[in-house]
CSV table of C-alpha atoms in Angstrom, one decimal:
chain,number,residue,atom,x,y,z
J,208,UNK,CA,124.0,300.3,95.4
J,209,UNK,CA,125.7,303.8,95.7
J,210,UNK,CA,125.0,306.7,97.9
J,211,UNK,CA,122.8,308.6,95.4
J,212,UNK,CA,120.4,305.6,95.2
J,213,UNK,CA,120.4,305.1,99.0
J,214,UNK,CA,119.6,308.7,99.6
J,215,UNK,CA,116.9,308.8,97.0
J,216,UNK,CA,115.3,305.7,98.7
J,217,UNK,CA,115.6,307.2,102.1
J,218,UNK,CA,113.8,310.3,101.0
J,219,UNK,CA,110.7,308.4,100.2
J,220,UNK,CA,110.8,305.6,102.6
J,221,UNK,CA,109.3,305.2,106.1
J,222,UNK,CA,109.6,302.5,108.6
J,223,UNK,CA,106.7,300.6,110.1
J,224,UNK,CA,106.5,297.6,112.4
J,225,UNK,CA,103.8,295.0,111.6
J,226,UNK,CA,103.0,292.6,114.4
J,227,UNK,CA,102.9,288.9,113.5
J,228,UNK,CA,99.5,287.9,111.8
J,229,UNK,CA,98.9,291.4,110.4
J,230,UNK,CA,98.2,291.7,106.6
J,231,UNK,CA,100.5,294.1,104.9
J,232,UNK,CA,98.7,293.9,101.5
J,233,UNK,CA,95.6,292.1,100.5
J,234,UNK,CA,95.3,290.4,97.0
J,235,UNK,CA,93.0,292.6,94.8
J,236,UNK,CA,93.4,295.8,96.7
J,237,UNK,CA,94.9,298.9,95.1
J,238,UNK,CA,98.7,298.4,94.9
J,239,UNK,CA,100.0,301.4,96.8
J,240,UNK,CA,103.2,300.2,98.5
J,241,UNK,CA,106.5,298.4,97.9
J,242,UNK,CA,108.7,297.5,100.9
J,243,UNK,CA,112.0,296.2,102.0
J,244,UNK,CA,112.1,293.7,104.9
J,245,UNK,CA,114.4,295.1,107.6
J,246,UNK,CA,113.8,292.3,110.0
J,247,UNK,CA,111.3,289.6,110.6
J,248,UNK,CA,109.5,287.4,108.0
J,249,UNK,CA,106.5,287.6,105.6
J,250,UNK,CA,104.5,285.0,103.9
J,251,UNK,CA,103.1,285.5,100.4
J,252,UNK,CA,99.9,283.7,99.6
J,253,UNK,CA,97.5,283.2,96.6
J,254,UNK,CA,93.9,282.1,96.8
J,255,UNK,CA,92.9,278.9,95.0
J,256,UNK,CA,89.6,278.6,93.1
J,257,UNK,CA,88.0,276.8,96.0
J,258,UNK,CA,89.0,279.7,98.3
J,259,UNK,CA,91.9,278.1,100.1
J,260,UNK,CA,95.1,280.0,100.9
J,261,UNK,CA,98.3,278.7,99.2
J,262,UNK,CA,101.7,279.9,100.4
J,263,UNK,CA,103.8,280.7,97.3
J,264,UNK,CA,106.8,282.4,99.0
J,265,UNK,CA,108.5,283.4,102.2
J,266,UNK,CA,110.4,286.7,102.6
J,267,UNK,CA,113.2,287.4,105.0
J,268,UNK,CA,115.5,290.3,106.0
J,269,UNK,CA,116.8,292.0,102.9
J,270,UNK,CA,114.0,290.8,100.6
J,271,UNK,CA,111.8,293.0,98.6
J,272,UNK,CA,108.0,292.9,98.9
J,273,UNK,CA,105.4,294.2,96.5
J,274,UNK,CA,105.4,294.6,92.8
J,275,UNK,CA,105.9,298.0,91.1
J,276,UNK,CA,104.1,299.0,87.9
J,277,UNK,CA,101.0,297.0,88.8
J,278,UNK,CA,97.8,298.8,89.7
J,279,UNK,CA,96.3,295.9,91.7
J,280,UNK,CA,98.0,293.8,94.3
J,281,UNK,CA,98.4,290.3,92.8
J,282,UNK,CA,99.1,288.5,96.2
J,283,UNK,CA,98.5,288.8,99.9
J,284,UNK,CA,101.3,289.5,102.1
J,285,UNK,CA,101.2,288.8,105.8
J,286,UNK,CA,103.7,289.3,108.7
J,287,UNK,CA,104.6,286.0,110.3
J,288,UNK,CA,106.4,287.5,113.1
J,289,UNK,CA,106.9,291.1,114.3
J,290,UNK,CA,108.3,292.5,111.1
J,291,UNK,CA,110.0,295.8,110.5
J,292,UNK,CA,109.4,297.1,107.0
J,293,UNK,CA,110.8,300.1,105.1
J,294,UNK,CA,107.7,301.2,103.0
J,295,UNK,CA,107.9,303.1,99.7
J,296,UNK,CA,104.8,304.6,98.2
J,297,UNK,CA,104.5,302.9,94.8
J,298,UNK,CA,104.3,306.0,92.6
J,299,UNK,CA,107.3,307.6,94.2
J,300,UNK,CA,109.2,304.3,94.1
J,301,UNK,CA,108.5,304.0,90.3
J,302,UNK,CA,109.7,307.5,89.8
J,303,UNK,CA,112.9,306.8,91.6
J,304,UNK,CA,113.5,303.7,89.5
J,305,UNK,CA,113.2,305.8,86.4
J,306,UNK,CA,115.6,308.3,87.7
J,307,UNK,CA,118.2,305.8,88.8
J,308,UNK,CA,118.7,303.0,86.2
J,309,UNK,CA,121.2,301.1,88.3
J,310,UNK,CA,118.5,300.8,91.0
J,311,UNK,CA,116.0,299.5,88.5
J,312,UNK,CA,118.6,297.0,87.3
J,313,UNK,CA,119.2,295.7,90.9
J,314,UNK,CA,115.5,295.3,91.4
J,315,UNK,CA,115.3,293.4,88.2
J,316,UNK,CA,118.2,291.1,89.2
J,317,UNK,CA,116.5,290.5,92.6
J,318,UNK,CA,113.2,289.7,90.9
J,319,UNK,CA,114.9,287.2,88.6
J,320,UNK,CA,116.6,285.5,91.6
J,321,UNK,CA,113.2,285.2,93.2
J,322,UNK,CA,111.7,283.6,90.1
J,323,UNK,CA,114.7,281.1,90.0
J,324,UNK,CA,114.1,280.2,93.6
J,325,UNK,CA,110.4,279.5,92.8
J,326,UNK,CA,111.3,277.4,89.8
J,327,UNK,CA,113.8,275.5,91.9
J,328,UNK,CA,111.2,274.9,94.6
J,329,UNK,CA,108.7,273.5,92.0
J,330,UNK,CA,111.4,271.2,90.7
J,331,UNK,CA,112.2,269.9,94.2
J,332,UNK,CA,108.6,269.3,94.9
J,333,UNK,CA,108.3,267.1,91.9
J,334,UNK,CA,111.6,265.1,92.4
J,335,UNK,CA,112.3,265.1,96.2
J,336,UNK,CA,110.7,262.8,98.7
J,337,UNK,CA,109.1,264.0,101.9
J,338,UNK,CA,112.3,263.8,104.1
J,339,UNK,CA,114.4,265.6,101.4
J,340,UNK,CA,111.9,268.5,101.2
J,341,UNK,CA,111.8,268.9,105.0
J,342,UNK,CA,115.6,268.9,105.1
J,343,UNK,CA,115.8,271.4,102.2
J,344,UNK,CA,113.3,273.7,103.9
J,345,UNK,CA,115.3,273.7,107.2
J,346,UNK,CA,118.5,274.4,105.3
J,347,UNK,CA,116.8,277.3,103.5
J,348,UNK,CA,115.8,278.8,106.9
J,349,UNK,CA,119.4,278.5,107.9
J,350,UNK,CA,120.7,280.2,104.8
J,351,UNK,CA,118.3,283.1,105.2
J,352,UNK,CA,118.2,283.8,108.9
J,353,UNK,CA,121.6,282.5,110.4
J,354,UNK,CA,124.8,284.5,110.0
J,355,UNK,CA,127.5,282.7,107.9
J,356,UNK,CA,130.1,281.0,110.0
J,357,UNK,CA,127.8,280.7,113.1
J,358,UNK,CA,129.0,277.8,115.3
J,359,UNK,CA,127.2,274.5,115.7
J,360,UNK,CA,124.6,273.7,117.0
J,361,UNK,CA,122.5,276.3,115.2
J,362,UNK,CA,119.3,277.6,116.8
J,363,UNK,CA,116.7,278.7,114.3
J,364,UNK,CA,113.1,279.9,114.6
J,365,UNK,CA,110.8,278.3,112.0
J,366,UNK,CA,108.7,281.0,110.4
J,367,UNK,CA,105.7,278.9,109.9
J,368,UNK,CA,104.1,276.0,111.8
J,369,UNK,CA,103.6,272.4,110.6
J,370,UNK,CA,100.3,272.9,108.9
J,371,UNK,CA,101.7,275.8,106.8
J,372,UNK,CA,104.9,274.0,106.2
J,373,UNK,CA,102.9,271.1,104.8
J,374,UNK,CA,101.0,273.5,102.5
J,375,UNK,CA,104.3,275.1,101.3
J,376,UNK,CA,106.0,271.8,100.6
J,377,UNK,CA,103.1,269.9,99.1
J,378,UNK,CA,102.8,267.4,101.9
J,379,UNK,CA,100.2,266.5,104.6
J,380,UNK,CA,100.7,267.8,108.2
J,381,UNK,CA,101.0,264.1,109.4
J,382,UNK,CA,103.9,263.6,107.0
J,383,UNK,CA,105.6,266.7,108.1
J,384,UNK,CA,105.2,265.7,111.8
J,385,UNK,CA,106.4,262.2,111.1
J,386,UNK,CA,109.6,263.4,109.2
J,387,UNK,CA,110.5,266.0,111.8
J,388,UNK,CA,110.1,263.3,114.5
J,389,UNK,CA,112.4,261.0,112.5
J,390,UNK,CA,115.0,263.8,112.1
J,391,UNK,CA,114.9,264.3,115.8
J,392,UNK,CA,115.2,260.6,116.6
J,393,UNK,CA,118.2,260.4,114.4
J,394,UNK,CA,119.9,263.2,116.3
J,395,UNK,CA,119.8,265.6,113.3
J,396,UNK,CA,117.6,268.3,114.9
J,397,UNK,CA,116.1,269.0,118.3
J,398,UNK,CA,113.2,271.0,119.5
J,399,UNK,CA,113.2,273.0,122.8
J,400,UNK,CA,110.2,275.3,123.0
J,401,UNK,CA,107.4,273.8,121.1
J,402,UNK,CA,107.4,273.4,117.3
J,403,UNK,CA,109.0,276.6,116.3
J,404,UNK,CA,112.3,276.8,118.1
J,405,UNK,CA,114.5,274.2,116.3
J,406,UNK,CA,118.2,273.4,116.9
J,407,UNK,CA,120.3,272.0,114.0
J,408,UNK,CA,122.5,269.4,115.7
J,409,UNK,CA,124.1,267.9,112.6
J,410,UNK,CA,124.0,270.1,109.6
J,411,UNK,CA,126.1,267.8,107.5
J,412,UNK,CA,123.7,265.1,108.0
J,413,UNK,CA,120.8,267.4,107.1
J,414,UNK,CA,122.6,268.4,103.9
J,415,UNK,CA,123.2,264.8,103.0
J,416,UNK,CA,119.4,264.2,103.3
J,417,UNK,CA,118.5,267.2,101.3
J,418,UNK,CA,120.9,266.7,98.5
J,419,UNK,CA,121.6,262.9,98.2
J,420,UNK,CA,124.3,261.8,95.8
């Protein structure tokens, strides 16, 4: 992205901090905003026919939230932690996309990557066992939140608890707890402060579990 595009976005953007648990956008509400995640994490959820909430995505620093060119918000977006967003009014954002084709192309590329990630997750849910799913989830958190080249052991903050992790990975909470305990007993991970602060002790072992030969 070049200076002209950055200046155009800066002219229409405003920063806002959403505390953990606060809803950014409700599904079905008028779609008024798009946003970029400056820091923190968001969960994207859809409602099932029986009224349950299903997590369909997690967004981290640098990710784009919202959907331009849609009048009604299709999904609910909620801050998981204190999350700093750069908000763009949707009409102004759409006009900016029209004025800067390179910006529109970048957004399209990012959207396609998100779709590819969703397809890959669906594939892994169908083919991977419980331990492989848990290991893959932990590796994804590492990739999205830990700077490249960070020394071992790696400390990560899990964005969701065990119940939501079970929902996201298509498992039961008992299975998630059992598999995390197994990884801890095997010396692959450790927990220090409850269930969210996780230390990756042996990344190579975690990768071997997530991607078996």
